[in-house]
Tab-separated table of C-alpha atoms and ligand atoms in Angstrom:
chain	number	residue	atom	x	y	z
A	517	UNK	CA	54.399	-14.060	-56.146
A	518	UNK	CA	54.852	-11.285	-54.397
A	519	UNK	CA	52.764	-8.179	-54.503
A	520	UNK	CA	55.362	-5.666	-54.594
A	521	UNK	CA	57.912	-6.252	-56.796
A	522	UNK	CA	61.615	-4.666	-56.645
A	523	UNK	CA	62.017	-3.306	-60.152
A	524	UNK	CA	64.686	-3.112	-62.589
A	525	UNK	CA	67.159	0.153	-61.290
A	526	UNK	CA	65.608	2.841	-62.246
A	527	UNK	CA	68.207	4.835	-63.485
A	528	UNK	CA	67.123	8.735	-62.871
A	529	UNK	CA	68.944	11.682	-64.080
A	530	UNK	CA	71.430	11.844	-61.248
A	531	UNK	CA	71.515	8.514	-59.506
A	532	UNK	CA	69.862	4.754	-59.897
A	533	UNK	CA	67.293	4.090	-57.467
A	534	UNK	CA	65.422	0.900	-56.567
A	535	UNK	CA	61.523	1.599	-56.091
A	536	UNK	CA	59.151	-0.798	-55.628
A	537	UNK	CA	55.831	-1.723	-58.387
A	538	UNK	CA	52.740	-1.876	-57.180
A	539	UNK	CA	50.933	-4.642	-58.965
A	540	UNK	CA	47.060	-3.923	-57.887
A	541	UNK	CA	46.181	-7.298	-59.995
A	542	UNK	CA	47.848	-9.430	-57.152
A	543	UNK	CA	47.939	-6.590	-53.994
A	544	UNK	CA	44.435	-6.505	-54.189
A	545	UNK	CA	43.615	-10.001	-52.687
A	546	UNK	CA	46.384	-9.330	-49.778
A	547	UNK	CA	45.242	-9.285	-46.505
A	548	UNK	CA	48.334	-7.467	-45.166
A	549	UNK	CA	48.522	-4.341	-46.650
A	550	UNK	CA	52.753	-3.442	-47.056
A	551	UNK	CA	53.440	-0.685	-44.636
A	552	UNK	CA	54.089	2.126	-47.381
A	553	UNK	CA	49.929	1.996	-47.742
A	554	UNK	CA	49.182	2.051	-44.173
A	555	UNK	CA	47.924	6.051	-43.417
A	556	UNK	CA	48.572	7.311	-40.231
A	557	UNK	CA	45.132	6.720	-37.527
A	558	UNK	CA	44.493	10.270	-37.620
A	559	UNK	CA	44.311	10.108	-41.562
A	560	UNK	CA	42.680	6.604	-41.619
A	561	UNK	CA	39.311	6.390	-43.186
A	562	UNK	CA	36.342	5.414	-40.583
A	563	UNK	CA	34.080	3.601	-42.956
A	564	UNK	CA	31.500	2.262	-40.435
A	565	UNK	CA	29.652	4.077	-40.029
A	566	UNK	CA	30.102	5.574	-43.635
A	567	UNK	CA	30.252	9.149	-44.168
A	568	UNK	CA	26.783	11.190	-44.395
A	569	UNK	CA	26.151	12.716	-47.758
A	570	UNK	CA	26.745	16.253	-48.557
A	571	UNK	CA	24.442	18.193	-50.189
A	572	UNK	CA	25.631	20.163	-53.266
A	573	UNK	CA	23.904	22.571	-55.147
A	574	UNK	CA	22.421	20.642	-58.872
A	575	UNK	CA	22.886	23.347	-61.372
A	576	UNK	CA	21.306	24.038	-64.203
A	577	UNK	CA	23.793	24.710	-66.943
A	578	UNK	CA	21.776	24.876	-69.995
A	579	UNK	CA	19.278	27.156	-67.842
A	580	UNK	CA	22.099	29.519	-67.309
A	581	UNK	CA	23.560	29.023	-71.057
A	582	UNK	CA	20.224	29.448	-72.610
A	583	UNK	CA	20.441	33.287	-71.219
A	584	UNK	CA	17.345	32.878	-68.677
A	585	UNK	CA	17.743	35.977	-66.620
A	586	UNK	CA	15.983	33.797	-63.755
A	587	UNK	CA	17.566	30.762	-64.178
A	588	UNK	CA	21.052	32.698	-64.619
A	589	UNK	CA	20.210	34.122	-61.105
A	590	UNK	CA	19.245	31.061	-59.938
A	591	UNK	CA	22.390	29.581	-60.723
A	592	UNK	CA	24.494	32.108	-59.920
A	593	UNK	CA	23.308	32.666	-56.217
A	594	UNK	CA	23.307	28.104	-56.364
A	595	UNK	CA	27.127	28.501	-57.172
A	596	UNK	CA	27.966	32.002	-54.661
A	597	UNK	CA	27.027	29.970	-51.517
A	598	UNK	CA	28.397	26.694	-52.562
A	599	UNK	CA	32.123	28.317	-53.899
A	600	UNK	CA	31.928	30.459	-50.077
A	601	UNK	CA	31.207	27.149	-48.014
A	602	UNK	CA	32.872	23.962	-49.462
A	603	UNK	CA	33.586	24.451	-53.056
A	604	UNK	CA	31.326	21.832	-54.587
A	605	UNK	CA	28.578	21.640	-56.841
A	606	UNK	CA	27.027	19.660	-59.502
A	607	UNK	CA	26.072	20.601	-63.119
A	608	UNK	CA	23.995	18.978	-65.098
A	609	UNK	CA	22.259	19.721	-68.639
A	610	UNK	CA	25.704	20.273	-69.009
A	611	UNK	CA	25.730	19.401	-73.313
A	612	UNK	CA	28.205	16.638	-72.794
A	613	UNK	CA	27.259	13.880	-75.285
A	614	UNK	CA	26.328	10.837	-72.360
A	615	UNK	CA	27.983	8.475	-75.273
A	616	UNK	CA	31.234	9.999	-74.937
A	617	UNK	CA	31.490	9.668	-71.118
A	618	UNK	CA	30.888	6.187	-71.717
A	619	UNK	CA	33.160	5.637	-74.142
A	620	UNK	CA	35.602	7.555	-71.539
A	621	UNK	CA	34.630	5.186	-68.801
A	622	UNK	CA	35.238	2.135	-71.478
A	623	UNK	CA	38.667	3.183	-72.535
A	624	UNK	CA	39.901	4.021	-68.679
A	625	UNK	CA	38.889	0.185	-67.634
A	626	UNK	CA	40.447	-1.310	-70.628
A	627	UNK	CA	43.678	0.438	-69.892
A	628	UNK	CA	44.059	-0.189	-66.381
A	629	UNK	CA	42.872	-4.047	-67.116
A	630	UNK	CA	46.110	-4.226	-69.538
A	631	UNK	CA	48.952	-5.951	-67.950
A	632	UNK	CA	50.943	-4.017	-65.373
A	633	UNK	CA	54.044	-4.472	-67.951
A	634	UNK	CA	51.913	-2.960	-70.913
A	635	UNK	CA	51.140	-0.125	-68.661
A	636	UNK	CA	54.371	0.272	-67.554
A	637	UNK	CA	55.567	1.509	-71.457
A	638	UNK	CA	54.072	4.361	-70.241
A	639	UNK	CA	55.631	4.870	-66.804
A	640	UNK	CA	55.427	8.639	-65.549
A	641	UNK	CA	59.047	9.693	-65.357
A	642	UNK	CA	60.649	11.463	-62.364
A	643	UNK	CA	59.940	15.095	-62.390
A	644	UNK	CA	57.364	14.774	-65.277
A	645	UNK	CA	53.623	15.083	-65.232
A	646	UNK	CA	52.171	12.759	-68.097
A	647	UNK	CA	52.040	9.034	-67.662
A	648	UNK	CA	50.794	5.674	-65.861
A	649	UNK	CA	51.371	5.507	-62.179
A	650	UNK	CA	51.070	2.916	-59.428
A	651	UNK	CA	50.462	4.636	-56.109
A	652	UNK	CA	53.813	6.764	-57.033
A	653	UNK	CA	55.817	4.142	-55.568
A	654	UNK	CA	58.970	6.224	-57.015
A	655	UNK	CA	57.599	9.148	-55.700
A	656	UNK	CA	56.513	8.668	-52.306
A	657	UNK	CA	57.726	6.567	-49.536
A	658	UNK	CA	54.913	6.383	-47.191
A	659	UNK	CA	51.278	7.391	-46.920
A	660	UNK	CA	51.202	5.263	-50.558
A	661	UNK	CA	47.688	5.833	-52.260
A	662	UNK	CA	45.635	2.983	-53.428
A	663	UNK	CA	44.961	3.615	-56.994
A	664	UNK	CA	46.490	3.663	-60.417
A	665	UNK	CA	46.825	6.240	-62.261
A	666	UNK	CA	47.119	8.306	-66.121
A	667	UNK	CA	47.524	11.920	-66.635
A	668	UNK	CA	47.775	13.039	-69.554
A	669	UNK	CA	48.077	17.201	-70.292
A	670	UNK	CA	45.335	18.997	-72.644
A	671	UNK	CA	46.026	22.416	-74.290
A	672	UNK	CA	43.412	24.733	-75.578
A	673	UNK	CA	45.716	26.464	-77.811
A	674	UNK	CA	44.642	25.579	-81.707
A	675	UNK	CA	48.139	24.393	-82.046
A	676	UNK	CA	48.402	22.221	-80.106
A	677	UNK	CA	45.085	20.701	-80.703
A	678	UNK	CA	46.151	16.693	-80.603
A	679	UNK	CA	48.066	16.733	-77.582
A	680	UNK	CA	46.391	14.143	-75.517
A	681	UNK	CA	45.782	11.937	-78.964
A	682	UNK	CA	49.497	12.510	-79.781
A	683	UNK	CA	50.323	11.347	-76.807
A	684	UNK	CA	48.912	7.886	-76.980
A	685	UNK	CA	50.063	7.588	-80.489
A	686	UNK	CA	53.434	8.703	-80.173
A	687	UNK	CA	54.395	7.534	-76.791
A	688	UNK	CA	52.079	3.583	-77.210
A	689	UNK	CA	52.124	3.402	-80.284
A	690	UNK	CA	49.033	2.763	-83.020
A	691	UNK	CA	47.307	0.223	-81.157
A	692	UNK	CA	46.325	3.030	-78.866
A	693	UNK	CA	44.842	5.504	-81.519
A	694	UNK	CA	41.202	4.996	-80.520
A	695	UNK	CA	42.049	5.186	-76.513
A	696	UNK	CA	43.599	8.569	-77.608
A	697	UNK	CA	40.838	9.793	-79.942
A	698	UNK	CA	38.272	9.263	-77.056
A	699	UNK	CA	40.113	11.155	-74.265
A	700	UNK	CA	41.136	13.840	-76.549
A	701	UNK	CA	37.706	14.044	-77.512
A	702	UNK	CA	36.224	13.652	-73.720
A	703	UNK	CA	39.496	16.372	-72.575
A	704	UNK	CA	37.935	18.759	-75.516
A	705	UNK	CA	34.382	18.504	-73.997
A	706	UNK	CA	35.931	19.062	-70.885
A	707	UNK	CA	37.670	21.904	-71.587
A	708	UNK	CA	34.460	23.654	-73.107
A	709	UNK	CA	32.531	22.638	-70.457
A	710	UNK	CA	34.814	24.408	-68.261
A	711	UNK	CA	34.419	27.387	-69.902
A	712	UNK	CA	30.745	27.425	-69.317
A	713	UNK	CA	31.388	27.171	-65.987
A	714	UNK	CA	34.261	30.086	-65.392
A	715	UNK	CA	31.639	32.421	-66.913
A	716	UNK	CA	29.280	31.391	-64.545
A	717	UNK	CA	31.781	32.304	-61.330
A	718	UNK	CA	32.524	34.896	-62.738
A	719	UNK	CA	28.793	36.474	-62.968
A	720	UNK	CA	28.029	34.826	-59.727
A	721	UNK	CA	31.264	36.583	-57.841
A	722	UNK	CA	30.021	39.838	-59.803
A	723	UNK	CA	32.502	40.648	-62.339
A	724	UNK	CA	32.210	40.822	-66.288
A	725	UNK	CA	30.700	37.010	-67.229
A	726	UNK	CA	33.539	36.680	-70.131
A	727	UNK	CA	36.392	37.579	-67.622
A	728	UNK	CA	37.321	34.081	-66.756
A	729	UNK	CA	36.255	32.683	-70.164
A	730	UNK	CA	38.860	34.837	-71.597
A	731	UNK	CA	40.953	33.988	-68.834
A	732	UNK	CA	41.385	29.924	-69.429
A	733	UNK	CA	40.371	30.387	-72.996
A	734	UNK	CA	44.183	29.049	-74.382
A	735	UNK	CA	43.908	26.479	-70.609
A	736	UNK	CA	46.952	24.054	-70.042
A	737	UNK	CA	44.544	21.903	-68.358
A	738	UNK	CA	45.206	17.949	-67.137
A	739	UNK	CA	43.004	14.995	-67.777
A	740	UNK	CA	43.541	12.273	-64.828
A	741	UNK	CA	42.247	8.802	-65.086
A	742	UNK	CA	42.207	7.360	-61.829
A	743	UNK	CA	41.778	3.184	-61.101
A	744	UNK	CA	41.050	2.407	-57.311
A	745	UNK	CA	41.398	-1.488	-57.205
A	746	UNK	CA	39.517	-3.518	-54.369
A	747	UNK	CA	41.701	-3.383	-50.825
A	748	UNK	CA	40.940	-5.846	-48.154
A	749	UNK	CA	41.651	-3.801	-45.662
A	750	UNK	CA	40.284	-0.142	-46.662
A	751	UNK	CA	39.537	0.866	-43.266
A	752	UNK	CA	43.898	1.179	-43.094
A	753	UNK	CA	44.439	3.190	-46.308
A	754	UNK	CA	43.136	5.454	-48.891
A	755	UNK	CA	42.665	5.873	-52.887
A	756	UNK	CA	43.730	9.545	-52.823
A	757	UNK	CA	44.946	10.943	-49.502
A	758	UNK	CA	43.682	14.240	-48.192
A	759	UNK	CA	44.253	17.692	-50.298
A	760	UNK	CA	43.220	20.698	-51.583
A	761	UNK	CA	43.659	20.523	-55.629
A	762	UNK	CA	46.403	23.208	-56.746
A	763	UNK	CA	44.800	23.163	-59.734
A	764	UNK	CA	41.647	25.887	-60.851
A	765	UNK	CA	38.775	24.082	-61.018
A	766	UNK	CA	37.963	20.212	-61.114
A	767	UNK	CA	35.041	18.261	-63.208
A	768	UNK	CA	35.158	15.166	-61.987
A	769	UNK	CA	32.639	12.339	-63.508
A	770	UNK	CA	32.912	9.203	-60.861
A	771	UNK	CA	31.311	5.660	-61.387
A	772	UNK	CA	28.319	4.519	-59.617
A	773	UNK	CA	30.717	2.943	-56.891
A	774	UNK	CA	30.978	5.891	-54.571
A	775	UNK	CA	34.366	6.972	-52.582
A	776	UNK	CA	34.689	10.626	-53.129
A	777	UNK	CA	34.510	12.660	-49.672
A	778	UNK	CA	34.816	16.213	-48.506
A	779	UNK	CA	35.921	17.477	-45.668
A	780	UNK	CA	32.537	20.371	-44.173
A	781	UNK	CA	32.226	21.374	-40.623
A	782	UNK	CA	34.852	19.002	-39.093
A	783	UNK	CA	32.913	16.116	-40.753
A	784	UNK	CA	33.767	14.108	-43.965
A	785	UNK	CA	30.707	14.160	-46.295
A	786	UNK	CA	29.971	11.691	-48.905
A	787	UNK	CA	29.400	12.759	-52.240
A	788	UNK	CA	26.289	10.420	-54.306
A	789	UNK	CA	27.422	9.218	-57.281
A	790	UNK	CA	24.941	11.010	-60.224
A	791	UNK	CA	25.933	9.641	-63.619
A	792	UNK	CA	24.473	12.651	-65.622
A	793	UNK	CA	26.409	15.132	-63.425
A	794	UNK	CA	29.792	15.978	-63.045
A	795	UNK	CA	30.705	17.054	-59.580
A	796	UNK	CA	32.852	20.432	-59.767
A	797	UNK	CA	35.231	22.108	-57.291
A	798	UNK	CA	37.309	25.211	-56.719
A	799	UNK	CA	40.886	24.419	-56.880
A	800	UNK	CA	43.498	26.883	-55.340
A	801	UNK	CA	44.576	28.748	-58.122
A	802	UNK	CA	40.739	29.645	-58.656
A	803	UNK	CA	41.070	30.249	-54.918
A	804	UNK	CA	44.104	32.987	-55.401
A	805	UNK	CA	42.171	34.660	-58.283
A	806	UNK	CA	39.152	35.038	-56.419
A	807	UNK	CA	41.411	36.844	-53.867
A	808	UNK	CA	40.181	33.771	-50.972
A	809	UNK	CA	36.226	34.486	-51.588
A	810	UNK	CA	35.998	31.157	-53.198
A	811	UNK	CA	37.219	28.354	-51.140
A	812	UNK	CA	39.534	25.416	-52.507
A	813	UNK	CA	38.016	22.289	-50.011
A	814	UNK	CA	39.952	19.427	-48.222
A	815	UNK	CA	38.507	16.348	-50.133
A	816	UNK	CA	39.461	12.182	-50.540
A	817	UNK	CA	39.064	9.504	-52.003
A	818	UNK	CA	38.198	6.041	-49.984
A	819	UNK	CA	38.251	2.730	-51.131
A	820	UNK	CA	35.938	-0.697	-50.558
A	821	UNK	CA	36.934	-4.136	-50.104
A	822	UNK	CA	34.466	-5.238	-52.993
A	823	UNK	CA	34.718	-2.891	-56.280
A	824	UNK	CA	37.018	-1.578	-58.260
A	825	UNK	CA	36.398	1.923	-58.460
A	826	UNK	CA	37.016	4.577	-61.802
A	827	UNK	CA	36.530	8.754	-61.843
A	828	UNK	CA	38.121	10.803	-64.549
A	829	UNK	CA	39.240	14.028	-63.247
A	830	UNK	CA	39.836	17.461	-65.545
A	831	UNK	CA	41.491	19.907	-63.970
A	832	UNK	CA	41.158	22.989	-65.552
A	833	UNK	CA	44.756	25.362	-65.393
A	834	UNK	CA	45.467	28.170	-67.036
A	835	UNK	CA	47.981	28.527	-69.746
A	836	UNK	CA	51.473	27.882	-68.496
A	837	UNK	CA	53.284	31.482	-68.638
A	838	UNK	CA	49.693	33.525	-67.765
A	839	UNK	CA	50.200	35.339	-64.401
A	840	UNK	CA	47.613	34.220	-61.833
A	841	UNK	CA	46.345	38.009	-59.744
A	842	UNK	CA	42.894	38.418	-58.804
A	843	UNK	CA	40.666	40.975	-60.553
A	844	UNK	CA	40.832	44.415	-59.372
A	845	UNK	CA	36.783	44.053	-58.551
A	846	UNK	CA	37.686	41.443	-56.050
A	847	UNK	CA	40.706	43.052	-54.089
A	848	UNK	CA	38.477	45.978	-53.464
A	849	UNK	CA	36.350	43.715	-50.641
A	850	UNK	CA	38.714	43.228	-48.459
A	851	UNK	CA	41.402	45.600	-50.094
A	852	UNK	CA	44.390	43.401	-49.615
A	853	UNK	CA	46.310	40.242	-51.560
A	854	UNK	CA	45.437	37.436	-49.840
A	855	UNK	CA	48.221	35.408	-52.442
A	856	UNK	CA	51.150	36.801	-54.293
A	857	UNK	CA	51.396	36.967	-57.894
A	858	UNK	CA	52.586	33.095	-59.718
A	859	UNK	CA	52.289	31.610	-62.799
A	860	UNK	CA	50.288	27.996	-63.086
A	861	UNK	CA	53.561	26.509	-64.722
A	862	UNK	CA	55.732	27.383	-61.067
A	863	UNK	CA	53.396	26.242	-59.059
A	864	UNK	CA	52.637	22.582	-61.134
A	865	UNK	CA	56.393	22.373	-60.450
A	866	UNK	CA	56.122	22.795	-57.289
A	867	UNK	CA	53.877	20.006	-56.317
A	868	UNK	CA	55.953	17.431	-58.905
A	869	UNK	CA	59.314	18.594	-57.814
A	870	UNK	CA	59.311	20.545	-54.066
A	871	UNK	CA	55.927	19.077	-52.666
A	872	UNK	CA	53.514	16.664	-52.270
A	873	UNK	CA	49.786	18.691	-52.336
A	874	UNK	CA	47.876	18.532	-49.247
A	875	UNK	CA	45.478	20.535	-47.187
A	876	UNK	CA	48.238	23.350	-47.407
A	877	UNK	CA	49.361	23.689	-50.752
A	878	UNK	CA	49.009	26.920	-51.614
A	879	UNK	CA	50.241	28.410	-48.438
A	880	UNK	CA	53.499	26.519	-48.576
A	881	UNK	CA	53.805	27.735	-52.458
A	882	UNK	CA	53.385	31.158	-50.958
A	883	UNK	CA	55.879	30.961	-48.593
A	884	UNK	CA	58.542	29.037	-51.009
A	885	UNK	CA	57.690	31.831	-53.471
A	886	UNK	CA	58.679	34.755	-50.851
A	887	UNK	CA	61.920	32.369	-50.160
A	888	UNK	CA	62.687	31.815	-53.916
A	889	UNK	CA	61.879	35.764	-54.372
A	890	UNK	CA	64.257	37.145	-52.033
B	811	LIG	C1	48.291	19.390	-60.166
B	811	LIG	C2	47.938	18.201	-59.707
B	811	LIG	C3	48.737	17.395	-58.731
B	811	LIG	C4	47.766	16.228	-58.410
B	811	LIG	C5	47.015	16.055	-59.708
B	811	LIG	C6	46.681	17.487	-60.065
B	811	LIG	C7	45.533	17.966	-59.124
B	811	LIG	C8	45.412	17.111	-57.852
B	811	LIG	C9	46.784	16.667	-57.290
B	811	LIG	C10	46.739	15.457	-56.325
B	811	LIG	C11	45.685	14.419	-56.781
B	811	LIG	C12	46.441	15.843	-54.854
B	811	LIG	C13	46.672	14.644	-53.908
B	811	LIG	C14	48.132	14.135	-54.021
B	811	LIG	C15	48.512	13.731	-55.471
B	811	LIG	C16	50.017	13.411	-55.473
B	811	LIG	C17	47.795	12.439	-55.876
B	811	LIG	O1	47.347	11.669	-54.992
B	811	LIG	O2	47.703	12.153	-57.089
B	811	LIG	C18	48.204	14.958	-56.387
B	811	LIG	C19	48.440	14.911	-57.909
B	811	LIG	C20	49.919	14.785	-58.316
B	811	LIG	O3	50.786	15.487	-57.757
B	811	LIG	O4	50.169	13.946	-59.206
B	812	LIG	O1	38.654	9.953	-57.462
B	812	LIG	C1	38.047	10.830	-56.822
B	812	LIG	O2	36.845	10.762	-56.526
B	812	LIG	C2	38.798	12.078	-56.366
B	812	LIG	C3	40.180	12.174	-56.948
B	812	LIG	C4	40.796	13.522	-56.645
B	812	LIG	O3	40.388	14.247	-55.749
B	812	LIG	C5	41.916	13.989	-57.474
B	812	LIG	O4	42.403	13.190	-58.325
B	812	LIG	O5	42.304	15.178	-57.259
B	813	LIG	FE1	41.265	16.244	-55.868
């Protein structure tokens, strides 16, 4: 049976359209990958030798919490340098219950071991965010990337307090209630955690601690569960292809597998899988509100020919409508606007309607914003 298989006509809003279905279950055990995964060779992963590990600052968060001038200081000069250089760092003693991650980890490889036509009740629709994805074979023609996906959106706002539980039981029905309860429950912790963290940047880049807080208090955050199946020839293709997130700031929790890489001094770095740490990153919008001090890094995600590999991703985004301009404390360094002015809902558009996210992202929003703006 083939791998790929043509689908039913997909009828979209404004014309039917054919796109292939990537069924990992069967791909996985191909030898020859279809063209639409092969990366270009100056994108293709060299996995032999296999990237060095990076370094990233551990920090403390319960230290910092706990109000510990030193450890606060600690932490805060930990997360400067880091945020200035790459954008990574770890946190730890971060007051996530280790239970829940589990039961996050436990719910992610149940759904992606359902049946590709089970997930497929779920299938993310053209233009939309939320749903189950395989390599966005009806969004992208080439450069395909070797994973499955579910996104699901989170909101902070009390009402709308259910939104990633009312998504499983409204859009998969009952049988899905406890799948739901434990990723809005993990996407809750998340978004707290998160928190925690903006106050930290926001001591560390020297403004008031609850600035940020306040800032992503009501967040319109994402939760992404991503699947990387086995690939017999991962030296030709990748899980997630090179980019900068658009979003604000990351949490990512991988598996013990490994495949996560950044991109530091013309090298791609390794980052060790920890299971009591998340690994965090500055996104670009985080990037424009920091007026470019803290940098949004080129990362990837490789695959192995052995394991499947799981990371759930939270990407923290302020609420939809909120404008996105640094603080005036951080124009004063440099006294200019490194970004314009834009709104987290326009640019999320952007990268599901006008553009795929990359290493440039941001810049290209920038410059379709000046276009759109004229
Ligand atoms: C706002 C988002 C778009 C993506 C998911 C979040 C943050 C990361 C983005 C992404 C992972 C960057 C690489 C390309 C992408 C298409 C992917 O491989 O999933 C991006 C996500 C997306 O557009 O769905
Ligand atoms: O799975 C990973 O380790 C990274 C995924 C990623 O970078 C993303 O989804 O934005
Ligand atoms: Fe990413």
């Amino acid at each position: 049976m083939s791998p790929l298989i043509l689908s039913s006509p997909l009828v979209s809003p404004s014309k039917e359209t054919n796109h292939l279905v990537f069924d990992a279950s069967i791909l996985q055990n191909e030898t020859n990958l279809p063209s639409q995964f092969v990366w270009p060779d100056h994108e293709k992963p060299v996995l032999d030798p296999p990237s060095p590990p990076l370094h990233v600052p551990p920090i403390d968060l319960k230290a910092f919490i706990s109000g510990d001038p030193i450890a606060a200081s600690n932490a805060s000069r930990l997360v400067h340098s880091a945020c200035q250089e790459h954008g990574f760092f770890l946190v730890f003693n971060h007051g996530v219950d280790s239970n829940l991650i589990l039961e996050a980890h436990k719910v992610m490889n149940f759904f992606f071991g359902m049946p590709l036509l089970e997930k497929q009740k779920v299938q993310r629709k053209f233009g939309e965010f939320c749903g189950y994805a395989s390599s966005f074979t009806n969004r992208f023609s080439s450069k395909l990337p070797w994973k499955e996906t579910l996104s699901l959106q989170y909101s902070g706002d009390p009402k709308c307090s259910n939104m990633v539980q009312d998504y499983f039981l409204n859009v998969m029905g009952e049988d899905f209630c406890d799948i739901g309860r434990v990723c809005q429950e993990y996407s809750q912790a998340m978004s707290k955690l998160s928190l925690d963290i903006v106050e930290l940047l926001g001591m560390s880049l020297g403004i008031e601690r609850s600035y940020f807080r306040d800032f992503y208090e009501e967040n319109d955050s994402i939760i992404r569960l991503n699947f990387y199946p086995p690939c017999q020839k991962p030296d030709q293709t990748l899980g997630t292809g090179p980019h900068c997130d658009p979003t604000s700031l990351t949490i990512l929790h991988q598996d013990n597998v490994g495949g996560l890489e950044v991109f530091v001094d013309q090298k791609w770095h390794s980052i060790t899988p920890c299971s009591d740490a998340f690994v965090v990153n500055i996104g670009d919008t985080f990037m424009a509100l920091s007026n470019g001090l803290y940098k949004s890094c080129l990362h990837r995600a490789v695959v192995n020919s052995n394991t499947p590999r799981t990371s759930l991703a939270f990407f923290l985004s302020p609420r939809m409508d909120k404008v996105v301009r640094p603080p005036k404390a951080l124009v004063k360094y440099n006294n200019q606007r490194m970004y314009p002015d834009f709104t987290w809902s326009t640019f999320l558009e952007f990268t599901q309607k006008h553009y795929r996210a990359d290493m440039k992202t941001l810049d290209a929003f920038s410059s379709w914003l000046q276009m759109e703006r004229k």
